[in-house]
XYZ file of C-alpha atoms in Angstrom:
753
model
C -15.757 -1.072 66.731
C -15.580 -3.870 64.174
C -19.316 -4.445 64.555
C -20.079 -0.743 64.195
C -17.910 -0.384 61.097
C -19.557 -3.399 59.464
C -23.004 -2.072 60.342
C -22.279 1.259 58.677
C -20.726 -0.359 55.612
C -23.482 -2.881 55.020
C -26.191 -0.333 55.683
C -24.764 2.146 53.208
C -24.723 -0.547 50.555
C -28.140 -1.871 51.417
C -30.002 1.240 50.454
C -29.701 3.738 47.655
C -26.400 5.493 47.740
C -27.463 9.094 48.011
C -30.169 8.896 50.562
C -30.542 8.314 54.219
C -30.704 11.560 56.155
C -30.098 11.679 59.853
C -33.771 12.287 60.528
C -34.668 8.755 59.468
C -33.185 7.639 62.764
C -36.658 8.409 64.103
C -37.522 5.008 62.638
C -34.739 3.216 64.486
C -37.099 1.739 67.094
C -37.790 -1.954 66.693
C -40.521 -1.761 64.062
C -39.249 -4.948 62.431
C -40.830 -6.880 65.305
C -44.203 -6.160 63.681
C -43.204 -7.703 60.343
C -44.386 -11.248 59.661
C -42.896 -12.429 56.335
C -45.259 -15.407 56.354
C -48.174 -13.047 55.600
C -48.878 -13.561 51.904
C -46.811 -16.755 51.658
C -50.006 -18.807 51.452
C -53.029 -18.374 49.206
C -52.129 -16.474 46.038
C -49.805 -13.915 47.661
C -46.601 -15.395 46.190
C -44.349 -13.331 48.481
C -40.655 -13.926 49.100
C -39.710 -15.532 52.398
C -36.089 -15.280 53.470
C -33.313 -12.857 54.354
C -32.578 -9.614 52.542
C -31.924 -5.924 53.033
C -34.217 -3.234 51.584
C -34.098 -3.247 47.769
C -31.067 -5.567 47.755
C -29.775 -7.606 44.843
C -29.763 -10.746 46.998
C -32.962 -12.316 48.322
C -31.599 -15.378 50.107
C -34.215 -17.867 51.149
C -35.630 -21.382 51.005
C -36.813 -22.907 47.754
C -39.544 -25.498 47.495
C -39.696 -27.579 44.352
C -41.884 -25.857 41.771
C -45.428 -27.219 41.928
C -47.323 -24.621 39.934
C -48.430 -21.006 39.844
C -48.558 -20.514 43.605
C -44.832 -21.318 43.802
C -43.805 -18.310 41.708
C -41.583 -17.078 44.546
C -40.348 -20.669 45.128
C -41.895 -20.815 48.602
C -45.476 -21.570 49.571
C -46.723 -21.962 53.118
C -48.604 -25.146 52.242
C -45.365 -26.921 51.315
C -43.025 -28.898 53.555
C -40.161 -29.864 51.214
C -37.056 -27.701 50.737
C -34.683 -28.309 47.832
C -32.156 -25.733 49.016
C -31.419 -22.072 49.521
C -31.220 -19.801 46.482
C -29.889 -16.245 46.334
C -32.507 -14.616 44.107
C -36.276 -14.796 44.405
C -39.242 -12.965 42.966
C -41.837 -11.562 45.358
C -45.516 -11.636 44.565
C -45.341 -12.113 40.809
C -47.617 -14.276 38.693
C -44.684 -15.628 36.681
C -41.727 -17.661 37.872
C -37.996 -17.099 37.390
C -34.751 -16.539 39.343
C -33.844 -19.086 42.039
C -30.154 -18.690 41.214
C -27.141 -20.369 42.859
C -28.835 -23.017 44.981
C -27.046 -24.450 48.024
C -28.124 -27.478 50.060
C -26.261 -28.817 53.109
C -26.232 -32.615 53.432
C -24.608 -35.442 55.345
C -25.049 -37.918 52.498
C -24.109 -37.269 48.886
C -27.067 -36.704 46.555
C -27.188 -34.690 43.327
C -30.790 -35.244 42.265
C -33.569 -33.275 43.933
C -35.785 -36.239 44.686
C -39.499 -36.642 45.133
C -41.443 -33.363 45.226
C -43.904 -34.652 47.814
C -41.561 -35.880 50.532
C -37.992 -35.232 49.331
C -37.140 -38.936 49.223
C -34.598 -40.373 46.772
C -32.743 -37.070 46.479
C -31.168 -34.165 48.294
C -34.471 -32.431 49.141
C -35.651 -32.550 52.739
C -38.900 -32.114 54.591
C -39.209 -29.391 57.237
C -41.757 -28.013 59.668
C -42.888 -24.423 60.176
C -42.421 -24.940 63.922
C -38.692 -25.297 63.205
C -38.489 -22.136 61.088
C -37.530 -18.637 62.206
C -38.676 -16.059 59.661
C -37.591 -12.419 59.848
C -36.850 -9.885 57.099
C -33.108 -10.030 57.795
C -32.748 -13.635 59.040
C -34.086 -17.052 58.148
C -33.505 -20.366 59.900
C -34.835 -23.896 59.478
C -34.047 -27.412 60.649
C -33.830 -29.904 57.775
C -35.577 -33.072 58.906
C -33.628 -35.476 56.705
C -30.196 -34.344 57.825
C -30.925 -32.683 61.190
C -28.893 -29.746 59.911
C -29.750 -26.253 61.116
C -29.529 -23.721 58.277
C -29.293 -20.000 59.061
C -29.277 -17.223 56.476
C -28.676 -13.484 56.453
C -27.579 -11.037 53.745
C -26.086 -7.759 52.663
C -27.132 -6.024 49.464
C -25.062 -8.261 47.163
C -23.884 -11.108 49.406
C -25.693 -13.976 51.054
C -24.243 -15.422 54.254
C -25.061 -19.005 55.295
C -24.347 -20.771 58.587
C -24.871 -24.529 58.665
C -24.700 -26.516 61.885
C -24.230 -30.232 61.207
C -25.001 -33.062 63.648
C -21.980 -34.372 65.513
C -20.220 -37.356 63.985
C -21.808 -36.992 60.553
C -20.143 -35.989 57.266
C -20.489 -32.310 56.339
C -21.319 -31.880 52.664
C -22.622 -28.877 50.730
C -24.215 -29.153 47.312
C -24.014 -26.276 44.826
C -26.608 -26.796 42.085
C -26.270 -24.367 39.169
C -28.847 -26.107 37.004
C -31.694 -25.658 39.453
C -33.817 -22.538 39.086
C -37.397 -21.439 39.433
C -38.808 -22.932 36.253
C -36.150 -21.455 33.970
C -33.765 -23.327 31.676
C -30.039 -23.020 32.367
C -28.275 -23.304 29.022
C -24.707 -22.749 30.280
C -23.238 -23.214 33.738
C -19.668 -22.899 34.888
C -17.866 -23.569 38.153
C -14.181 -23.496 39.037
C -12.271 -24.186 42.223
C -10.077 -21.142 42.851
C -8.459 -22.389 46.057
C -9.304 -24.588 49.043
C -11.876 -22.049 50.238
C -13.214 -20.456 47.063
C -15.368 -21.372 44.048
C -16.415 -19.038 41.231
C -18.691 -19.425 38.245
C -21.831 -18.353 36.467
C -25.305 -19.364 35.424
C -26.811 -18.410 32.036
C -30.531 -19.026 31.709
C -33.498 -18.720 29.396
C -36.699 -18.117 31.311
C -39.350 -15.484 31.798
C -36.425 -13.120 31.450
C -35.276 -14.261 28.002
C -31.496 -14.373 28.495
C -30.151 -13.744 31.971
C -26.575 -13.979 33.271
C -25.623 -14.380 36.926
C -22.026 -14.576 38.166
C -20.987 -15.661 41.643
C -18.126 -16.213 44.036
C -18.566 -18.680 46.902
C -16.177 -18.666 49.852
C -16.215 -20.859 52.951
C -14.587 -20.303 56.332
C -13.582 -23.984 56.471
C -11.160 -25.726 54.161
C -12.819 -27.772 51.429
C -11.353 -31.233 52.024
C -12.692 -32.580 48.748
C -14.271 -30.864 45.746
C -16.237 -32.847 43.157
C -17.768 -31.399 40.011
C -20.735 -33.144 38.412
C -21.852 -32.915 34.808
C -25.514 -33.105 35.698
C -25.397 -36.188 37.955
C -22.169 -37.714 36.651
C -19.077 -37.059 38.795
C -15.879 -35.793 37.134
C -12.274 -35.381 38.292
C -12.036 -31.810 37.027
C -11.484 -28.556 38.945
C -13.530 -26.552 36.424
C -16.484 -27.444 34.249
C -18.617 -25.688 31.658
C -21.823 -27.561 30.833
C -25.569 -27.154 30.659
C -25.968 -28.661 34.119
C -23.162 -28.198 36.619
C -23.277 -29.294 40.228
C -20.586 -29.347 42.917
C -20.270 -31.269 46.161
C -18.055 -29.694 48.803
C -16.784 -31.996 51.531
C -15.853 -30.335 54.835
C -15.018 -33.583 56.631
C -16.929 -33.658 59.903
C -16.938 -29.933 60.569
C -19.574 -29.092 63.170
C -20.339 -25.664 61.756
C -19.586 -24.128 58.351
C -20.069 -20.563 57.174
C -20.397 -19.841 53.467
C -20.798 -16.488 51.752
C -21.936 -16.101 48.153
C -21.588 -12.834 46.265
C -23.509 -12.092 43.059
C -22.777 -9.927 40.034
C -24.519 -9.382 36.690
C -21.122 -8.663 35.069
C -18.317 -11.032 36.078
C -16.838 -13.234 38.768
C -14.223 -10.524 39.297
C -16.954 -8.049 40.143
C -18.599 -10.617 42.406
C -15.325 -10.941 44.305
C -15.092 -7.151 44.570
C -18.666 -7.008 45.880
C -17.808 -9.538 48.566
C -14.671 -7.715 49.641
C -16.532 -4.414 49.848
C -19.633 -5.633 51.664
C -18.644 -8.715 53.637
C -14.879 -9.237 54.057
C -15.279 -11.047 57.398
C -17.330 -13.822 58.961
C -19.277 -12.180 61.785
C -22.750 -13.612 61.202
C -24.341 -11.732 64.107
C -22.990 -8.390 62.871
C -24.459 -8.910 59.404
C -27.747 -9.963 60.959
C -27.725 -6.898 63.208
C -26.914 -4.626 60.268
C -29.792 -6.060 58.262
C -32.166 -5.535 61.156
C -31.012 -1.927 61.506
C -31.465 -1.280 57.790
C -35.019 -2.594 57.899
C -35.855 -0.554 60.979
C -34.660 2.636 59.311
C -36.772 1.992 56.228
C -39.849 0.894 58.170
C -39.456 4.077 60.189
C -40.254 6.118 57.097
C -43.870 5.880 58.334
C -44.506 6.011 62.064
C -47.939 4.507 62.456
C -50.426 3.982 65.255
C -53.033 1.335 64.491
C -56.168 0.178 66.314
C -54.521 -3.027 67.525
C -51.234 -4.938 67.507
C -52.739 -7.072 64.749
C -53.314 -3.936 62.701
C -49.738 -2.857 63.287
C -48.490 -6.244 62.048
C -50.560 -5.972 58.894
C -49.388 -2.403 58.267
C -45.654 -2.915 58.818
C -45.621 -6.227 56.971
C -47.234 -4.428 54.048
C -44.616 -1.675 54.268
C -41.887 -4.346 54.316
C -43.367 -5.905 51.187
C -43.035 -2.585 49.351
C -39.280 -2.617 50.043
C -38.161 -5.989 48.658
C -38.385 -4.840 45.045
C -37.218 -3.197 42.902
C -33.858 -4.844 43.441
C -30.432 -3.283 43.203
C -28.852 -4.139 39.865
C -25.268 -2.946 39.772
C -21.999 -3.898 41.384
C -20.125 -1.812 43.947
C -18.181 -0.262 41.059
C -21.460 0.767 39.386
C -21.270 -1.741 36.527
C -24.239 -3.761 35.277
C -25.239 -5.749 32.203
C -27.748 -4.168 29.836
C -30.563 -5.631 27.774
C -28.161 -5.612 24.807
C -25.604 -7.691 26.764
C -23.258 -4.704 26.945
C -21.706 -3.505 30.191
C -22.780 -0.103 31.514
C -21.784 1.942 34.540
C -24.159 3.847 36.798
C -22.196 6.716 38.358
C -24.637 6.803 41.293
C -24.247 3.032 41.819
C -27.999 2.783 42.247
C -29.334 1.067 39.148
C -32.498 -1.009 39.700
C -34.356 -3.901 38.097
C -37.367 -6.134 38.897
C -39.806 -3.383 37.976
C -43.356 -4.728 37.794
C -44.439 -1.495 36.136
C -47.981 -2.430 35.086
C -48.685 -3.064 38.754
C -46.590 -0.554 40.654
C -47.372 2.627 38.711
C -50.773 2.664 40.429
C -49.963 2.882 44.147
C -46.388 1.783 44.806
C -44.805 4.622 42.866
C -46.981 7.388 44.412
C -46.135 5.920 47.827
C -42.420 6.011 47.052
C -42.646 9.683 46.072
C -43.802 10.257 49.665
C -41.476 8.006 51.652
C -38.490 7.364 49.353
C -38.024 10.608 47.406
C -34.267 9.990 47.190
C -34.949 6.809 45.235
C -37.128 8.304 42.495
C -34.361 9.810 40.300
C -32.492 6.501 40.414
C -35.584 4.632 39.238
C -36.111 7.080 36.382
C -32.472 6.878 35.328
C -32.629 3.072 35.484
C -35.577 3.115 33.080
C -33.924 5.650 30.772
C -30.856 3.443 30.633
C -33.038 0.555 29.454
C -34.524 2.836 26.795
C -31.076 3.526 25.364
C -30.316 -0.200 25.374
C -33.454 -1.410 23.591
C -34.972 1.722 21.970
C -38.072 1.633 24.147
C -38.775 2.182 27.806
C -38.957 -0.965 29.932
C -42.181 -2.920 30.247
C -41.193 -5.470 32.906
C -37.375 -5.629 33.224
C -35.747 -8.500 35.106
C -31.961 -8.426 35.377
C -30.623 -8.118 31.811
C -33.850 -9.324 30.214
C -37.068 -7.633 29.109
C -40.031 -9.880 29.807
C -42.451 -7.631 27.844
C -45.093 -8.771 30.305
C -48.409 -6.920 30.620
C -49.977 -4.254 28.358
C -49.138 -0.576 28.210
C -45.869 1.348 28.433
C -46.229 1.690 32.164
C -42.842 3.262 32.811
C -44.362 6.442 31.341
C -46.662 7.369 34.265
C -43.821 6.708 36.710
C -41.535 9.126 34.873
C -44.288 11.688 34.302
C -45.293 11.574 37.960
C -41.703 12.239 38.991
C -41.360 15.208 36.645
C -44.749 16.719 37.508
C -43.969 16.467 41.224
C -40.773 18.423 40.697
C -38.186 15.681 41.003
C -34.790 16.389 39.493
C -31.665 14.286 39.080
C -32.568 13.039 35.597
C -32.561 14.614 32.154
C -36.141 15.715 31.486
C -35.587 16.210 27.752
C -34.110 12.736 27.473
C -37.023 11.357 29.478
C -39.607 13.041 27.277
C -37.876 11.791 24.136
C -37.961 8.250 25.537
C -41.637 8.523 26.470
C -42.670 9.889 23.085
C -40.575 7.370 21.157
C -42.062 4.494 23.143
C -45.620 5.730 22.638
C -45.102 5.959 18.875
C -43.056 2.794 18.447
C -44.666 0.827 15.581
C -43.414 -2.410 17.124
C -45.469 -1.772 20.259
C -48.567 -3.968 20.046
C -51.575 -1.980 18.820
C -49.841 1.414 18.777
C -50.095 1.835 14.980
C -53.853 1.235 15.242
C -54.180 3.760 18.060
C -52.309 6.358 16.026
C -54.339 5.647 12.880
C -57.870 4.963 14.138
C -57.968 5.829 17.831
C -58.707 2.238 18.841
C -57.320 -1.277 18.436
C -59.473 -3.811 16.559
C -60.417 -6.845 18.611
C -59.891 -9.377 15.831
C -56.455 -7.982 15.089
C -54.748 -7.728 18.486
C -55.166 -9.798 21.645
C -56.181 -7.866 24.770
C -57.078 -4.950 22.512
C -59.281 -3.087 24.980
C -56.879 -3.347 27.887
C -53.917 -2.284 25.787
C -55.673 0.755 24.356
C -56.980 1.874 27.721
C -53.572 1.460 29.359
C -52.071 3.514 26.539
C -54.615 6.258 27.268
C -53.509 6.371 30.911
C -49.871 6.555 29.836
C -50.547 9.181 27.176
C -52.133 11.454 29.782
C -48.759 11.549 31.539
C -46.964 12.428 28.304
C -49.467 15.211 27.616
C -49.151 16.668 31.114
C -45.368 16.561 30.993
C -45.335 18.141 27.523
C -47.637 20.906 28.730
C -45.348 21.728 31.645
C -42.302 21.701 29.339
C -43.965 24.093 26.890
C -44.296 21.468 24.152
C -47.783 22.547 23.117
C -48.105 20.494 19.936
C -47.089 17.283 21.695
C -49.362 18.100 24.617
C -52.353 18.465 22.310
C -51.627 15.216 20.466
C -51.238 13.105 23.583
C -54.111 14.790 25.403
C -56.318 13.662 22.528
C -54.903 10.147 22.779
C -55.521 10.159 26.547
C -59.222 10.459 25.712
C -59.306 7.510 23.330
C -60.740 5.339 26.092
C -64.042 7.002 25.155
C -63.885 5.273 21.761
C -64.669 2.024 23.578
C -67.725 3.292 25.428
C -70.937 1.819 24.056
C -73.552 4.280 25.306
C -76.403 2.000 24.256
C -75.489 -0.515 26.982
C -73.318 1.659 29.262
C -70.157 -0.451 29.051
C -66.668 -0.338 27.633
C -66.794 -2.777 24.710
C -64.325 -4.222 22.186
C -64.555 -2.947 18.629
C -63.936 -4.518 15.233
C -61.901 -3.098 12.362
C -64.950 -1.534 10.712
C -65.707 0.360 13.913
C -68.680 -1.772 14.924
C -69.125 -3.256 18.383
C -68.077 -6.826 18.866
C -70.994 -9.186 19.507
C -72.025 -11.187 21.382
C -70.655 -9.330 24.383
C -71.003 -10.261 28.046
C -69.298 -7.693 30.303
C -68.834 -10.141 33.169
C -66.927 -12.696 31.090
C -63.212 -12.816 31.866
C -60.383 -14.714 30.245
C -61.510 -13.623 26.790
C -59.073 -12.179 24.272
C -60.193 -8.559 24.681
C -59.110 -7.955 28.281
C -56.025 -8.453 30.419
C -56.819 -10.204 33.685
C -60.211 -8.579 33.883
C -63.588 -8.152 32.255
C -65.828 -5.507 30.749
C -67.247 -4.466 34.106
C -63.812 -3.708 35.538
C -62.485 -1.953 32.453
C -65.634 0.168 32.162
C -64.254 2.134 35.110
C -60.666 2.124 33.898
C -59.997 5.788 33.181
C -58.064 6.910 36.270
C -56.504 9.684 34.211
C -59.912 11.275 33.528
C -62.591 10.416 36.129
C -64.689 13.446 35.259
C -64.671 12.583 31.568
C -65.800 9.085 32.482
C -68.588 10.498 34.634
C -69.821 12.617 31.723
C -70.087 9.499 29.553
C -72.700 8.223 31.999
C -74.597 11.484 32.013
C -73.403 12.892 35.321
C -72.739 12.114 38.963
C -76.037 10.414 39.786
C -75.953 7.939 36.890
C -72.271 7.250 37.390
C -72.664 6.530 41.094
C -75.601 4.258 40.306
C -73.424 2.295 37.860
C -70.730 1.999 40.521
C -73.327 0.693 42.962
C -74.286 -1.987 40.437
C -70.622 -2.868 39.930
C -70.180 -3.713 43.607
C -73.294 -5.895 43.837
C -73.358 -7.640 40.445
C -72.575 -11.343 40.722
C -72.828 -12.474 37.111
C -70.495 -15.342 36.364
C -67.060 -14.471 35.004
C -67.063 -17.725 33.097
C -64.848 -20.809 33.085
C -61.775 -19.015 31.729
C -61.458 -16.363 34.429
C -57.859 -16.120 35.615
C -56.798 -17.034 39.135
C -55.655 -13.415 39.488
C -59.276 -12.256 39.576
C -59.812 -12.707 43.298
C -60.977 -10.676 46.267
C -64.427 -10.134 44.845
C -67.055 -7.633 45.953
C -69.564 -8.040 43.180
C -67.492 -7.498 40.025
C -64.804 -5.607 41.942
C -61.669 -7.782 42.121
C -59.146 -6.485 44.613
C -56.777 -9.348 43.895
C -55.824 -7.726 40.597
C -54.731 -4.222 39.736
C -57.338 -2.912 37.233
C -59.839 -2.603 40.089
C -57.562 -0.865 42.565
C -58.695 2.718 41.964
C -62.379 2.070 41.410
C -63.708 2.447 44.974
C -62.160 5.914 45.063
C -64.186 7.054 42.057
C -67.240 7.698 44.226
C -65.440 10.766 45.593
C -65.325 12.291 42.109
C -69.099 11.934 41.900
C -69.595 13.715 45.219
C -70.169 10.563 47.304
C -66.956 10.286 49.303
C -68.786 8.399 52.016
C -69.288 5.463 49.669
C -65.560 5.441 48.945
C -64.989 5.274 52.701
C -67.362 2.343 53.096
C -65.879 0.363 50.236
C -62.177 0.852 50.994
C -62.685 0.090 54.677
C -64.435 -3.128 53.682
C -61.535 -4.077 51.396
C -58.960 -3.446 54.114
C -60.925 -5.345 56.738
C -61.800 -8.286 54.515
C -58.789 -8.795 52.254
C -55.783 -7.924 54.435
C -55.132 -10.135 57.461
C -52.170 -11.327 59.524
C -52.446 -14.928 58.316
C -50.333 -16.670 55.645
C -53.202 -16.156 53.180
C -53.513 -12.548 54.310
C -53.013 -11.018 50.840
C -55.966 -11.736 48.570
C -54.004 -11.848 45.289
C -50.484 -11.665 43.915
C -48.439 -9.154 45.911
C -46.929 -7.961 42.589
C -43.652 -6.511 43.858
C -45.302 -4.263 46.421
C -48.407 -2.954 44.650
C -50.961 -4.859 46.706
C -49.284 -3.701 49.906
C -48.804 -0.139 48.664
C -52.561 0.086 48.098
C -53.036 -0.875 51.723
C -50.375 1.513 53.074
C -51.895 4.520 51.321
C -55.461 3.482 52.073
C -54.614 2.853 55.725
C -53.620 6.520 55.896
C -56.892 7.480 54.207
C -55.275 8.454 50.907
C -55.015 7.185 47.336
C -53.622 8.779 44.170
C -56.193 7.783 41.554
C -54.560 9.468 38.572
C -51.037 8.028 38.594
C -49.505 11.331 37.506
C -51.485 14.227 38.982
C -50.325 14.271 42.610
C -53.858 14.299 44.003
C -54.521 11.919 46.888
C -58.237 11.200 47.301
C -59.615 10.535 50.782
C -60.886 7.101 51.710
C -61.184 5.790 55.268
C -58.034 5.560 57.404
C -57.528 2.486 59.570
C -54.623 4.129 61.347
C -55.191 6.462 64.255
C -52.095 8.434 63.315
C -49.273 8.366 60.762
C -46.177 10.529 60.426
C -43.870 10.875 57.428
C -40.743 13.024 57.499
C -40.524 15.252 54.428
C -37.537 17.025 52.839
C -36.622 20.262 54.538
C -37.097 19.079 58.088
C -40.890 18.956 58.289
C -43.312 16.144 59.033
C -46.598 15.264 57.378
C -49.037 14.070 60.006
C -52.339 12.300 59.500
C -54.627 12.064 62.531
C -57.947 10.234 62.666
C -59.776 11.366 65.784
C -62.436 9.009 67.083
C -61.342 6.296 64.689
C -62.514 2.740 65.297
C -63.683 -0.295 63.323
C -67.203 1.150 63.469
C -66.299 4.795 62.865
C -65.266 4.468 59.243
C -66.745 7.670 57.789
C -65.111 11.092 57.604
C -67.394 13.529 59.412
C -65.129 16.497 58.689
C -61.487 17.323 58.115
C -58.949 19.944 59.093
C -55.735 20.931 57.330
C -53.209 22.685 59.547
C -55.971 23.342 62.052
C -58.391 24.972 59.609
C -61.645 23.410 58.348
C -61.008 21.556 55.108
C -63.933 20.567 52.917
C -62.115 19.030 49.991
C -62.089 15.271 49.496
C -58.419 15.145 48.539
C -55.020 16.517 49.475
C -52.239 17.385 47.044
C -48.702 16.087 46.977
C -47.514 19.652 47.474
C -49.531 19.990 50.676
C -48.234 16.672 51.986
C -44.598 17.491 51.262
C -44.908 20.920 52.874
C -45.166 19.151 56.221
C -48.855 19.711 56.854
C -51.161 18.177 59.446
C -54.318 16.523 58.136
C -56.910 15.670 60.755
C -59.972 13.537 60.104
C -62.904 13.495 62.494
C -64.348 10.009 62.151
C -67.965 8.973 62.648
C -70.144 5.873 62.695
C -72.636 7.567 60.352
C -71.766 9.007 56.950
C -71.704 12.758 56.425
C -73.111 12.685 52.919
C -72.340 16.336 52.348
C -68.589 15.926 52.920
C -66.864 16.493 49.568
C -70.195 16.599 47.749
C -69.712 19.970 46.049
C -67.962 19.319 42.729
C -65.972 22.536 43.136
C -64.516 21.143 46.329
C -63.371 17.870 44.728
C -61.580 19.239 41.686
C -58.661 21.540 42.422
C -55.669 20.522 40.366
C -57.620 17.508 39.073
C -59.890 19.868 37.217
C -56.957 21.973 36.093
C -55.099 18.975 34.710
C -58.061 17.725 32.691
C -58.364 20.924 30.637
């Protein structure tokens, strides 16, 4: 009974408080066996490797020493040196931070990390992948230097460690509060509470400008000796506040030591309360079992049948990667620290952070509206809370810091999508006020120029084209939400702004181009050149197709379907050099298409809007086959907190929501034979792909609820009604499928009026 009670308690804290219905038990089969957390840990994937529960505050895993961009998550498959085990990690980002509260077991006292290449002259140790066990809920490794076996598991807010020391050797544990993932700790504090307990905090400046993490550490073995270090200088104190604080815990010659570490963004008192609520005992196997059960429930949100076991591994690993972030950001009492350093309380106890909004508004959020509808109101309320703290909606929030990373106000399409799909549980008037205030904020880069002239001058603002075009996407969501709320004047204003992308279209050359203050086109201009000041992680080719909010308007700029499709064809075969300054993010190339970065993610689906769905099928199947594998380098670019995997999950089902707010899922080419998603009300959405195979990548025809279906999309409403969508797949393209414009518009056409 103890195990069952702990399982229920940990599970309820691991996932959003209001959600899991009994029907999700359909996912309780062992789907986690198909998850390989090493996928994406090599190459440029930057994924987290370690133990966590879905959307938990704690991501407990190994940390390599930082060696550059590919170590943004602190772990890279190419490495073989561990500096310890930290309780927070990013997953798939292009920037580095976190890495808080680092522990390292030792049998010789060291307080300096040592050589990055081999771990010598310090506490770091080499390791081998053959001595690692990597699962979503459990991580284990043998440290070569010490011959210590480290095992990790976690609840939502607590990390649990089990260290097995070699017989006859001293048993030490280092707590390093200075160490982090490239950030700068400016204040650290640790205090011995009793012979089993240490508490403290870590304040850091990093990518997140000013972040505060509190902790309580408790061991199951008595601490025979406790030594605090001011950086690397030992002291005789029981508490210490300094820029660099380290502790060495001596457990004598204990053969095995268990340590649990609870986190809080508010206080050590709250951290202690989190530990008592989530992990009062020491049953490692029960916590591990609970974590496994939590992952199986969440992975069961989609019941998928793939071509092969390899395909199933790729699919369920991708689904797992969509469930690491965003991370829970409140204590068990609902308290959390705001961007203004004030303490707030979320009555639902489901406040979230680590929102890579510029990335995830494209595919991750539409996916969540299908498989995690209970989570959506909590995400919206989390973003509205940030608005009230800093007078603008979040851009890229990380704990109690706003990174302001990436262009656009990308929380807007997430909120608009929720409202337009009928989600409740948040104040729509408050949300609209926040969206409008953010879109008219004079401090927002380039917004005054957009409001005054309809474009942002290149010589005045960096990344001017990308910012303006992202704003146009966001403004479409504001306009659509205003229209539904009866705010006609606002709807008209923001609908006009949603079309400002056209102000960058140079019809004489057929490209989106940067403009100067006098309205002229910037010259010289080479659309393939990347890394220039006008674009964000992209080039003129990629941003020429960046109008997901208005594909038909974009088509008209090119003079119609035929010319537009021809331009798309050129896009996928053009190999002009992107120049010496192209970012590492621009990877996964098919011509100028770059799947490794988000601005390209919708482009293959644009063929369907021009009546050539079969070309969409060919392109997306090629992307899935070529750029998603079951190897460590199996994600072609930064995972970006689930976006890269969300693209795959939707595309594997043959669907993709091009416009981030309109609830229209365009057909591609499914690589699953079947997928089932339980929907509210007791129904199930089912996708079947009859005759599917690696060769049969084209949709010959489709049926919806058993009736012939000639449209090249399905709506969110149809999906959530529990419908059955059946594709008949073929080796040869049916070029007439979805060709009639009237059959590819539906609510897309309605929303563009």
